[in-house]
Short mmCIF file of C-alpha atoms and ligand atoms in Angstrom, two decimals:
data_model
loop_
_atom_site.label_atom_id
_atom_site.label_comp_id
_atom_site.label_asym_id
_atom_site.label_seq_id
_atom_site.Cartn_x
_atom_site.Cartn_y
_atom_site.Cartn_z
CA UNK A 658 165.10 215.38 160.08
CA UNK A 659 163.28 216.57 163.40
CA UNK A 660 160.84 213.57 164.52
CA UNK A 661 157.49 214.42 165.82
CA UNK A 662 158.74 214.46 169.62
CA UNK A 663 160.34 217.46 168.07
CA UNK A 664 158.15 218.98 166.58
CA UNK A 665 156.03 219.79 169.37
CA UNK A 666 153.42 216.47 169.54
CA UNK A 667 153.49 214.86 173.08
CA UNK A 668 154.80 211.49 173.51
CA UNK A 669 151.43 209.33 174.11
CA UNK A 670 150.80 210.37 170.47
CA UNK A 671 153.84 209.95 169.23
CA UNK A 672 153.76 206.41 170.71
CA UNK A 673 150.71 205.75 168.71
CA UNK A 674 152.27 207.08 165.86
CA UNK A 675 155.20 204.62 165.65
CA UNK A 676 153.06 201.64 166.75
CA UNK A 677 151.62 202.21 163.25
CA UNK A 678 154.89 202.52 161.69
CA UNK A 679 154.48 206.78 161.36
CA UNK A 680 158.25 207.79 162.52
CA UNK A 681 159.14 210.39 160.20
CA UNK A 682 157.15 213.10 159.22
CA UNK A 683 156.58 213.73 155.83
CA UNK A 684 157.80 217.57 154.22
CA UNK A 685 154.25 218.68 154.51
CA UNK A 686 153.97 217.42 158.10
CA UNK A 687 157.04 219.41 159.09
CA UNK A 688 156.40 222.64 157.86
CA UNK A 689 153.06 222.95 159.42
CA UNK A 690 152.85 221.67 162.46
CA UNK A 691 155.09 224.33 164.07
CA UNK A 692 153.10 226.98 162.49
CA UNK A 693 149.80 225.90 163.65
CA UNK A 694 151.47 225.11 166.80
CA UNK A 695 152.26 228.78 167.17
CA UNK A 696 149.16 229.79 166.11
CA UNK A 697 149.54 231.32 162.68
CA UNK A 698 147.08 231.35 159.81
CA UNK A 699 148.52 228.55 157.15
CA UNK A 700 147.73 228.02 153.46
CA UNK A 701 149.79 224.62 152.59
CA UNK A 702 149.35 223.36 149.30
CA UNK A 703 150.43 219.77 147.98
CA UNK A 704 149.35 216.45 146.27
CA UNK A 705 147.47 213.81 147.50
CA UNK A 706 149.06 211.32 149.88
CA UNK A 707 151.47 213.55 150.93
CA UNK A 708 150.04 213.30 154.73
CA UNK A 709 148.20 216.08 154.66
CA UNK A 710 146.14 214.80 157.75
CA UNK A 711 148.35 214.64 160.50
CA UNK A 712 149.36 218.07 159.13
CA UNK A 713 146.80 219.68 160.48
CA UNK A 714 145.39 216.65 163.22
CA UNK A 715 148.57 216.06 165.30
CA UNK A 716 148.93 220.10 166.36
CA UNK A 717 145.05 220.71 167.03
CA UNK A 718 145.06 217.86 168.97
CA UNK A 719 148.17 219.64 170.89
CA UNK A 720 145.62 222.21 171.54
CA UNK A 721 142.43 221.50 172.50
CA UNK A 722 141.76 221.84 175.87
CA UNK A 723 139.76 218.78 177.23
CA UNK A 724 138.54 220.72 180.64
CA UNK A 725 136.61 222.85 178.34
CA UNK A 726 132.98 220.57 176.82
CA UNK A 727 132.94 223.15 173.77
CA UNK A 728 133.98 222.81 170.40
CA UNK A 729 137.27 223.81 169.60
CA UNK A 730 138.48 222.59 165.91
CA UNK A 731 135.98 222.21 163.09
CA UNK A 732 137.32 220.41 160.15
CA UNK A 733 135.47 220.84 156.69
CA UNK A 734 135.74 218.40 154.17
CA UNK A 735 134.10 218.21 150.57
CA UNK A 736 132.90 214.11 150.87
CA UNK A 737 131.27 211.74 153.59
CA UNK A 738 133.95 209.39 152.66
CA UNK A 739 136.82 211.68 154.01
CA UNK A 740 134.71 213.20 157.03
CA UNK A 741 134.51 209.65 158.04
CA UNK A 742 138.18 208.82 157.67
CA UNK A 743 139.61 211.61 159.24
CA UNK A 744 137.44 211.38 162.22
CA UNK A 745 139.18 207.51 162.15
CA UNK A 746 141.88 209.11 162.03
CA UNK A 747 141.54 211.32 164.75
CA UNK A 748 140.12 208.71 166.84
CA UNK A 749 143.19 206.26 165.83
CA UNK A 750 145.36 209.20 167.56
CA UNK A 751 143.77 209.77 170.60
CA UNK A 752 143.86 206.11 171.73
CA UNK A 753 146.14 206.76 174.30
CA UNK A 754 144.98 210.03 175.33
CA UNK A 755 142.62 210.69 177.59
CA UNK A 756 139.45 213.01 176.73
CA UNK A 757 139.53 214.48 173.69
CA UNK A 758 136.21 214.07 171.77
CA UNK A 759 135.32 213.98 168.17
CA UNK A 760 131.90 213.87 165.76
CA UNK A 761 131.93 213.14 161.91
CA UNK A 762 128.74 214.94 160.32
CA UNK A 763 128.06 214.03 157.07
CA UNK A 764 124.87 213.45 155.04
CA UNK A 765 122.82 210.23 155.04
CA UNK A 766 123.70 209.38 158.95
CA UNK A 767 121.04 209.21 161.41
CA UNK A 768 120.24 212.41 162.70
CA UNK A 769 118.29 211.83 165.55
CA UNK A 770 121.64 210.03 166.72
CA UNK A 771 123.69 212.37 165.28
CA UNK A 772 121.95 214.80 167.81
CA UNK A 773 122.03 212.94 170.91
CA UNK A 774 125.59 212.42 169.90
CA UNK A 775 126.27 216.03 169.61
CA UNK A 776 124.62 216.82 173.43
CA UNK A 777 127.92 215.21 174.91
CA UNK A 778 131.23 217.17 175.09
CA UNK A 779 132.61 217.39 171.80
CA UNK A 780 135.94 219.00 171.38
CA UNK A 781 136.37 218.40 167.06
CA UNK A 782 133.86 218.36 164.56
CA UNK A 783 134.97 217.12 161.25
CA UNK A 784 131.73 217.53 158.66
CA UNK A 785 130.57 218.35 155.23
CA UNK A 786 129.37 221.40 154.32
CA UNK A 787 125.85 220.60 153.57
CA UNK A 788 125.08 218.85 156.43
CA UNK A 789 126.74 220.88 158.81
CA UNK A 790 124.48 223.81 157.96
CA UNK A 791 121.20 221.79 158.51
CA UNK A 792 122.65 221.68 161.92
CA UNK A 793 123.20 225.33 162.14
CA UNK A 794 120.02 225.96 160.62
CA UNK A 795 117.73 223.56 163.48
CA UNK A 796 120.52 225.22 166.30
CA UNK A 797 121.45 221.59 166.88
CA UNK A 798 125.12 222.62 166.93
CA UNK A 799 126.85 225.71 167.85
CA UNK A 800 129.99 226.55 166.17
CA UNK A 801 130.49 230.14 168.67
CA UNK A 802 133.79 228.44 170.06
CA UNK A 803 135.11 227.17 167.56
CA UNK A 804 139.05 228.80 167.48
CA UNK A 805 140.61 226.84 165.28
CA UNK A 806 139.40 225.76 161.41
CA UNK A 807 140.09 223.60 158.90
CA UNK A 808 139.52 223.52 155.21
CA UNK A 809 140.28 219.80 154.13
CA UNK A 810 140.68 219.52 150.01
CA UNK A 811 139.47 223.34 149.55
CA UNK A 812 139.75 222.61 145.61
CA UNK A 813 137.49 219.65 145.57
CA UNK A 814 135.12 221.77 147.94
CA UNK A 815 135.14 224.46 145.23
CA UNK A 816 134.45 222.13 142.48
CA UNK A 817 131.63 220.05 144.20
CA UNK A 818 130.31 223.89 144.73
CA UNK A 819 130.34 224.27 148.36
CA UNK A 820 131.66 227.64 148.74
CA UNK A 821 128.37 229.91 149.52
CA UNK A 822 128.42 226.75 152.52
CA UNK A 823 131.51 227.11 153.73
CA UNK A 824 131.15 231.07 153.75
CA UNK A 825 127.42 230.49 155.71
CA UNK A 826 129.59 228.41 158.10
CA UNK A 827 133.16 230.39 158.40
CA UNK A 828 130.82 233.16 159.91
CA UNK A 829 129.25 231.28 162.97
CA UNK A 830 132.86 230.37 163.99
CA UNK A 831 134.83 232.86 166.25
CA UNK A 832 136.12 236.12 164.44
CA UNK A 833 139.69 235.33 166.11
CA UNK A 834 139.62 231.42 165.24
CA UNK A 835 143.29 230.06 163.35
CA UNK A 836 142.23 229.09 159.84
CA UNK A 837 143.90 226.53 157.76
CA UNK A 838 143.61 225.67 154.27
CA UNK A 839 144.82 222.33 152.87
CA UNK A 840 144.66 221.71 149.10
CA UNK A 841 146.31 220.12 146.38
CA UNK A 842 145.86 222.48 144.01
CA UNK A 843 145.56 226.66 144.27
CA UNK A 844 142.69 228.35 142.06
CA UNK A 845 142.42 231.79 141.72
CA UNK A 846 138.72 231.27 143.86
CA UNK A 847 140.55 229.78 146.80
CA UNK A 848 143.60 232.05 147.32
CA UNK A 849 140.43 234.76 147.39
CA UNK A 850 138.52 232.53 149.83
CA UNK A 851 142.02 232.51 151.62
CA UNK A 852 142.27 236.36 151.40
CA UNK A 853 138.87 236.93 153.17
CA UNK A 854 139.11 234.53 155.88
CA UNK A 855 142.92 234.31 156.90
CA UNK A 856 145.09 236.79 159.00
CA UNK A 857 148.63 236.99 157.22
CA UNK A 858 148.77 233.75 156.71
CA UNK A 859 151.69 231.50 155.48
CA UNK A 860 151.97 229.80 152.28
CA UNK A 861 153.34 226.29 152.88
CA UNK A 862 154.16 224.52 149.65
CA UNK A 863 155.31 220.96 148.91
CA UNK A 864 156.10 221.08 145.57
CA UNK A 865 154.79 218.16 142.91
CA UNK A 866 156.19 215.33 145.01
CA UNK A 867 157.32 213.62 141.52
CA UNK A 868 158.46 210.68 143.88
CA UNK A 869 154.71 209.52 143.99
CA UNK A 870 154.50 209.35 140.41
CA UNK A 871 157.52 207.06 140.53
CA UNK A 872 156.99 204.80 143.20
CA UNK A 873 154.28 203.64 141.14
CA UNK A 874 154.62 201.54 138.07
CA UNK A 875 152.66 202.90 135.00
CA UNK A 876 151.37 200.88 132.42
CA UNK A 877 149.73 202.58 129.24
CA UNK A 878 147.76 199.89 126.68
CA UNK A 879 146.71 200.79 123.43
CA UNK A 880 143.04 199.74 122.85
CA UNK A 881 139.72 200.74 121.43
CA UNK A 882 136.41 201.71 122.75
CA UNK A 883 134.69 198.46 121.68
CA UNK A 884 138.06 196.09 123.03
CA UNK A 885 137.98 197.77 126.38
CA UNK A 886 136.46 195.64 128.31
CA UNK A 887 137.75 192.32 126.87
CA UNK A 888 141.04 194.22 127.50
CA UNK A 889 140.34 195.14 131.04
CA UNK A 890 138.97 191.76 131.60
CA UNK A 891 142.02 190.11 130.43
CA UNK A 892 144.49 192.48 132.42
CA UNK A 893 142.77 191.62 135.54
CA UNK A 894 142.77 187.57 134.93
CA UNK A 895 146.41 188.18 134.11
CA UNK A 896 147.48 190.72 137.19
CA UNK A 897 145.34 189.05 139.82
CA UNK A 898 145.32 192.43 141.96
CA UNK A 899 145.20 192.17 145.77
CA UNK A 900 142.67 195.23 145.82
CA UNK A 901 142.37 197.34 142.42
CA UNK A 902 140.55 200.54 141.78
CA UNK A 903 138.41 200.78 138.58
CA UNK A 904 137.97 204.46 137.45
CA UNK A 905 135.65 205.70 134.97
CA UNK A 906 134.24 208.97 133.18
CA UNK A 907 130.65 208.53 134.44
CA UNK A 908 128.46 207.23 136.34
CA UNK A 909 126.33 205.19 133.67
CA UNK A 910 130.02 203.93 132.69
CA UNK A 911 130.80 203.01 136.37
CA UNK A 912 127.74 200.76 136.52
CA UNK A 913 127.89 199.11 133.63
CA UNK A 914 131.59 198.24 133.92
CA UNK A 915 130.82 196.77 137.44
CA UNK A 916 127.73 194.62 136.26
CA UNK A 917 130.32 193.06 133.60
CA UNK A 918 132.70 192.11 136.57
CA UNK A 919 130.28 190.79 138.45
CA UNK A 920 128.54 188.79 135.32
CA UNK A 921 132.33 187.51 135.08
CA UNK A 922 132.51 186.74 138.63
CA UNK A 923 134.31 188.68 140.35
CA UNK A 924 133.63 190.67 143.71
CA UNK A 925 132.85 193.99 142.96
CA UNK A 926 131.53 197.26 143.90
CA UNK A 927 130.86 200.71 142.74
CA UNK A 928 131.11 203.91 143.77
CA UNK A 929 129.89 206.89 142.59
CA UNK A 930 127.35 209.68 143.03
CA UNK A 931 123.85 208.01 141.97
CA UNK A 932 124.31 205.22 145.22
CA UNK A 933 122.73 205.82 148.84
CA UNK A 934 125.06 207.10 151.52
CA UNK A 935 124.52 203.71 153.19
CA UNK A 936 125.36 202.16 150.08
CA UNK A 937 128.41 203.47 149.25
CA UNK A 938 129.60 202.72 153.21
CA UNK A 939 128.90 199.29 152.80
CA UNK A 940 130.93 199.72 149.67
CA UNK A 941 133.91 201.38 150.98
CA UNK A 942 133.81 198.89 154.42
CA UNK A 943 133.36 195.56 151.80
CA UNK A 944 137.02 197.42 150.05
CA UNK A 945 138.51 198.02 153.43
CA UNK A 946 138.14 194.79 154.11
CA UNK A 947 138.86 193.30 151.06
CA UNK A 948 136.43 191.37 150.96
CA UNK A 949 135.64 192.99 147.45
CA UNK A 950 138.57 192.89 145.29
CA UNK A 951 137.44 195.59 142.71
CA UNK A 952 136.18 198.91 143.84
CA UNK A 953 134.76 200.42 140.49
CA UNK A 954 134.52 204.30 140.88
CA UNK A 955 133.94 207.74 139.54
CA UNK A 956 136.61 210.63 140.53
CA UNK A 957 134.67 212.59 142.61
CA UNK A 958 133.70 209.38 144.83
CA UNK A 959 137.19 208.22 145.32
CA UNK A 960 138.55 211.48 145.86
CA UNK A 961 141.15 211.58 148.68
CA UNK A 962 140.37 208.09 149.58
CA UNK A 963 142.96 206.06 151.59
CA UNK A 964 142.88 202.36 151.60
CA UNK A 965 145.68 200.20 152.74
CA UNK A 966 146.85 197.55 150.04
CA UNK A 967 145.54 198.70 146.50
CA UNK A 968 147.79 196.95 144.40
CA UNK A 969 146.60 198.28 141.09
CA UNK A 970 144.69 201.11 139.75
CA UNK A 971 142.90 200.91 136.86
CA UNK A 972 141.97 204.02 134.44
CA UNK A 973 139.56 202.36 131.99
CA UNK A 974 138.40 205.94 130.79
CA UNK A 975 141.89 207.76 130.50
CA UNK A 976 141.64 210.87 133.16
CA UNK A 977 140.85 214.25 131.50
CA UNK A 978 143.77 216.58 132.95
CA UNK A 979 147.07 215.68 134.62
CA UNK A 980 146.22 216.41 138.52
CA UNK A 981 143.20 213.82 138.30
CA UNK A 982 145.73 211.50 136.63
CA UNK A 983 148.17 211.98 139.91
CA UNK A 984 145.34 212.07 142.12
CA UNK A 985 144.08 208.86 140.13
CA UNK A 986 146.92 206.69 140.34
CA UNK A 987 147.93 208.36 144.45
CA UNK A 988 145.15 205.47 145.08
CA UNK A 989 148.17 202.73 145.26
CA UNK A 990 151.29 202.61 146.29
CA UNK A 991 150.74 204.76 149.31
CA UNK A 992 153.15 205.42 151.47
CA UNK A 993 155.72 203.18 150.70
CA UNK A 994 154.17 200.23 149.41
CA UNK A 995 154.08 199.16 145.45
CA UNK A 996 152.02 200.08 143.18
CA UNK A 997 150.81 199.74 139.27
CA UNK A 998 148.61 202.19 137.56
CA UNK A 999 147.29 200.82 134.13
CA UNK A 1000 145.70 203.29 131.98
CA UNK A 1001 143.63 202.04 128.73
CA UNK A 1002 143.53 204.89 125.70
CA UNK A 1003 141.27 204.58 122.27
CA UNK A 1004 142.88 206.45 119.70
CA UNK A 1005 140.60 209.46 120.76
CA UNK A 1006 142.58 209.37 124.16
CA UNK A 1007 145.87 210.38 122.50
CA UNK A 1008 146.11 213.95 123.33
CA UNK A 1009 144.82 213.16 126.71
CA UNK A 1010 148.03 210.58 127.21
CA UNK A 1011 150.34 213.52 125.45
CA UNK A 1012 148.97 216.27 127.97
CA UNK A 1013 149.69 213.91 131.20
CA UNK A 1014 153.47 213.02 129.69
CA UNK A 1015 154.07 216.40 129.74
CA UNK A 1016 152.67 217.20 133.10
CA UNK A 1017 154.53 214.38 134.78
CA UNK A 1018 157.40 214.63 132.82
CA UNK A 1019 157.92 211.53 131.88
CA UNK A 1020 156.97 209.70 128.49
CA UNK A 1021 155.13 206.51 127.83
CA UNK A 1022 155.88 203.36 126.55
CA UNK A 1023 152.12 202.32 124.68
CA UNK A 1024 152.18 198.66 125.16
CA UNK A 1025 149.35 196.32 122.96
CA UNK A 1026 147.74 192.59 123.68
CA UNK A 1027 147.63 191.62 120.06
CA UNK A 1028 144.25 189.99 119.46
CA UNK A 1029 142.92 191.41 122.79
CA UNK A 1030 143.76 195.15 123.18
CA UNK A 1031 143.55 195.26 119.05
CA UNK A 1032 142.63 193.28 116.44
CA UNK A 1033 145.43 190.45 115.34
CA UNK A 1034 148.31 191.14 113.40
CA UNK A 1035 147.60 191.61 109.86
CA UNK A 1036 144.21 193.53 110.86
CA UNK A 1037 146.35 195.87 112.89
CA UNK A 1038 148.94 196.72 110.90
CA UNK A 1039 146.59 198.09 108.31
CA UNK A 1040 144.73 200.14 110.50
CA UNK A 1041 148.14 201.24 112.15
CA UNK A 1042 149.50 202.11 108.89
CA UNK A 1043 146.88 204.09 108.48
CA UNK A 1044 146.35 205.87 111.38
CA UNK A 1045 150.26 206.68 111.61
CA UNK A 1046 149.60 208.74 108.04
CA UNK A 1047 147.15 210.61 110.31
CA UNK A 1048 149.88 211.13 112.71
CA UNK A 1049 148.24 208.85 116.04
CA UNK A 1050 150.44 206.52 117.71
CA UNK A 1051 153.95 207.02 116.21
CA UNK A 1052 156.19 206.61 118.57
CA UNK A 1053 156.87 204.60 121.81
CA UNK A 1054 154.91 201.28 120.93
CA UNK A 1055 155.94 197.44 122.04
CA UNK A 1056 154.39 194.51 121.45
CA UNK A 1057 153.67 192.37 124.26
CA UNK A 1058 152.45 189.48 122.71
CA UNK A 1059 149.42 189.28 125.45
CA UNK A 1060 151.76 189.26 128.48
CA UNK A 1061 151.83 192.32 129.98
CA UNK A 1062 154.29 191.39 133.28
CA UNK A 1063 153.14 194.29 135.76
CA UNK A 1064 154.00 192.47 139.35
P1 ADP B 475 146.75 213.64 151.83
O1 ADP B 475 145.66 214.23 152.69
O2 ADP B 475 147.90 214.55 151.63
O3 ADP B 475 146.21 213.09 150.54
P2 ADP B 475 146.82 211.57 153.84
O4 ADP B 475 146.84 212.44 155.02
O5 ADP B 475 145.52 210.91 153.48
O6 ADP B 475 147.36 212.37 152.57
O7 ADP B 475 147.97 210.46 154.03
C1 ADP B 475 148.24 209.46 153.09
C2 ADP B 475 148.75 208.19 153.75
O8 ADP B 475 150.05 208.38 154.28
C3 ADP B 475 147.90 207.69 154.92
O9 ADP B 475 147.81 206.30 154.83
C4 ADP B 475 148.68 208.08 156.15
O10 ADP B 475 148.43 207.22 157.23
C5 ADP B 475 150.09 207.94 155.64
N1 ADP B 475 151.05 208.83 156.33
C6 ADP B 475 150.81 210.09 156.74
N2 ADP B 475 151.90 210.63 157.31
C7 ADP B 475 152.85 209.65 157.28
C8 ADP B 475 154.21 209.61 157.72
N3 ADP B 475 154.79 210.65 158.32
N4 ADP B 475 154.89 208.45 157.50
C9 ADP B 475 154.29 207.39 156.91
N5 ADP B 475 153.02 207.38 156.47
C10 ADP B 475 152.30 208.50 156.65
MG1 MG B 476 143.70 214.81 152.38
#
C-alpha cells in the first residue's frame, strides 16, 4: 500500500495528514490522485465516506501555482453545508503550506464580504451552483483561469436540479481546464454531463465498500406510526448517544419530531430545507460541538455531512431506496470509529426494509419493545396473528423484552 509521500503529495502535507491520524489512503484516494496528478480527465464513482475529498484536494493542491493571484481549481458542490466543509478542509491542509488561498461561496453569506473577500488572491473556489452564478452574473468573479474543475456529489447536484447551473458555469471556465467528477452513484444524466465536458476521461470505481455497512451495527424495531415516538423516545433514554442523527421523510415531520425532544428535554436541533442559512450554521456548529446531542434532519440537509463522534443514527421514517439507507447510516461510524444505525418500520415500511436487505445483502433481525414499540403481549399476538395471515412480518422477529443492548 503506497502512502501519500508516494503518491505524489509533498511532505508538509503529508505531515498534516498524519498529525490527524490520515496515514493510509483509502482505495478511492489511491486511484485518483495519480491521475489528476498527471493531468487526466477522471470520473470516480463510490459511496459516501469513502474519502472522496482528499481525492480530489490533496493533488490540486499539488498544483496550484501560488506565484500566480488567479483562480486555478473551482470546486462545485450541491449544499452550503459541504462548500463550507471542504473549504475546512482545504484550509486544514494547507496549514503548513505557505500561500495557497481558498473562498467558500454559498448562499445566505454576506456578500458585500464575500466580495471584498474575493478582491484578494484566491487560488480555489469551492461554491454552490446558485450562488456562484450571481457572481458571474454582477462580474464579481471571473472563472477565465480556472484549469482545473471539480464536480463534488454530481448525483445530489442533479437531483437538487442544478444542472442548467453547472452547464452556465462549466462554460466561463477554460476550454482546456482538467475536469473531475466525484459521485456516489452514476445516472444515465451524469455519464452524459460527463460525455460533454470531459476529454477521455477515466472511470475510477470503488465498488459498494460493503465494509461501511458492517462497521456499523444495525438495529431494525418493529413499531407503528402512532408508537413511534414513545419508541424513539425510549431508545434514546435507553442508548444515551454521544451525538445521534434523527432522520425523517419531511420537513413538517423533522419539526415536529424535534419540538417533542425538546418538550422532553433534550438538546436538539433541526435541519432541513425550510430554516435560514444562518440557522442551519448555528445548527450544524451547536452539533460540531456537541453541544446539541440530537441533530434532527431531512436527507437532503445532511447529505454528505461529516461530523466526528455520531454514535447513533436514527431512521425514524425508514429511508425510501437502499443508497439513501447507506448514505443514511455513512453518518456514524466514520472512518474507523463505532457506530449503530437504528431504523423504526410500521407495517407499511415492510417492503421498504425487504428492498434495503437485498441491496445490502444482508437480512434483518426485527427486534420489538413489548408495551413500547407495540402494544403488550396478548394485544400483540392477536394483531400479529393476524397480520402474519396477510403475510407481514414472518420471519426474523425477537423479543427484547424492552432492552434493546446497542452499545
Ligand atoms: P466522501 O466524500 O467519500 O463521502 P469524505 O471525503 O467526506 O468522504 O471522508 C470521510 C471521512 O473520512 C472524513 O472524516 C475524512 O477526514 C476521513 N478520511 C478521509 N481519508 C482518510 C484516510 N485516508 N484515512 C482515514 N480517514 C480518512
Ligand atoms: Mg463527499
Amino acid at each position: 500500500m503506497p502512502n501519500f509521500l508516494q503518491l505524489g503529495i509533498r511532505k508538509e502535507i503529508n505531515h498534516t495528514l498524519k498529525s490527524l491520524g490520515i496515514v493510509a489512503p483509502t482505495p478511492i484516494q489511491k486511484r485518483t490522485i495519480p491521475s489528476v496528478l498527471e493531468g487526466k480527465d477522471v470520473i470516480a464513482k463510490a459511496q459516501t465516506g469513502t474519502g472522496k475529498t482528499l481525492a480530489f484536494v490533496l493533488p490540486i493542491l499539488e498544483k496550484i501555482d501560488v506565484h500566480k493571484s488567479d483562480v486555478q481549481a473551482l470546486i462545485l458542490t450541491p449544499t452550503r453545508e459541504l462548500a463550507q466543509q471542504i473549504s475546512k478542509e482545504i484550509k486544514r491542509m494547507v496549514e503548513n503550506v505557505e500561500g495557497i488561498n481558498t473562498l467558500a461561496v454559498y448562499g445566505g453569506q454576506d456578500v458585500a464580504h464575500q466580495l471584498k473577500k474575493l478582491k484578494g488572491a484566491t487560488h480555489i473556489v469551492v461554491a454552490t451552483p446558485g450562488r456562484l452564478l450571481d457572481h458571474i452574473r454582477r462580474g464579481s468573479i471571473d472563472l477565465s483561469t480556472v484549469q482545473m474543475l471539480v464536480l463534488d456529489e454530481a448525483d445530489e447536484m442533479l437531483h437538487m436540479g442544478f444542472l442548467p447551473e453547472v452547464d452556465d458555469i462549466i462554460y466561463e471556465t477554460l476550454s482546456s481546464r482538467q475536469t473531475m467528477l466525484f459521485s456516489a452513484t452514476m445516472p444515465n444524466e451524469i455519464r452524459s454531463l460527463a460525455k460533454k465536458y470531459m476529454v477521455e476521461p477515466e472511470f475510477i470505481e470503488v465498488k459498494a465498500k460493503r465494509v461501511t455497512v458492517d462497521e456499523i451495527k444495525q438495529v431494525v424495531i418493529e413499531t407503528t406510526d402512532r408508537r413511534k415516538q414513545a419508541t424513539l423516545l425510549h431508545l434514546i433514554g435507553e442508548h444515551r448517544p454521544f451525538l445521534a442523527i434523527i432522520f425523517c421523510r419531511t420537513k413538517v415531520r423533522a419539526k415536529k419530531l424535534h419540538d417533542a425532544l425538546i418538550a422532553n428535554g433534550y438538546e436538539s436541533d433541526e435541519l432541513h430545507g425550510d430554516l435560514t442559512q444562518s440557522k442551519r450554521e448555528k445548527a450544524m456548529k451547536r452539533f460540531r460541538d456537541a453541544k446539541t446531542q440530537f441533530l434532527v434532519a431531512t436527507d437532503v440537509a445532511a447529505r454528505g455531512l461529516d461530523v466526528e463522534g455520531v454514535t447513533h443514527v436514527y431512521n425514524y421514517d425508514i429511508p425510501q431506496d437502499v443508497d439513501s439507507y447507506v448514505h443514511r447510516i455513512g453518518r456514524t461510524g466514520r472512518a474507523g470509529g463505532d457506530g449503530v444505525a437504528i431504523t423504526l418500520v410500521a407495517p407499511k415500511d415492510m417492503e421498504f426494509l425487504r428492498m434495503i436487505e437485498k441491496g445490502i445483502q444482508q437480512k434483518f433481525e426485527i427486534q420489538v419493545i413489548e408495551g413500547v414499540s407495540i402494544p403488550d403481549r396478548e394485544d400483540y399476538e392477536r394483531v400479529s396473528r393476524k397480520q402474519s395471515k396477510e403475510g407481514k412480518f414472518s420471519e426474523g422477529r425477537r423479543k427484547t423484552g424492552g432492552n434493546t443492548a446497542t452499545h
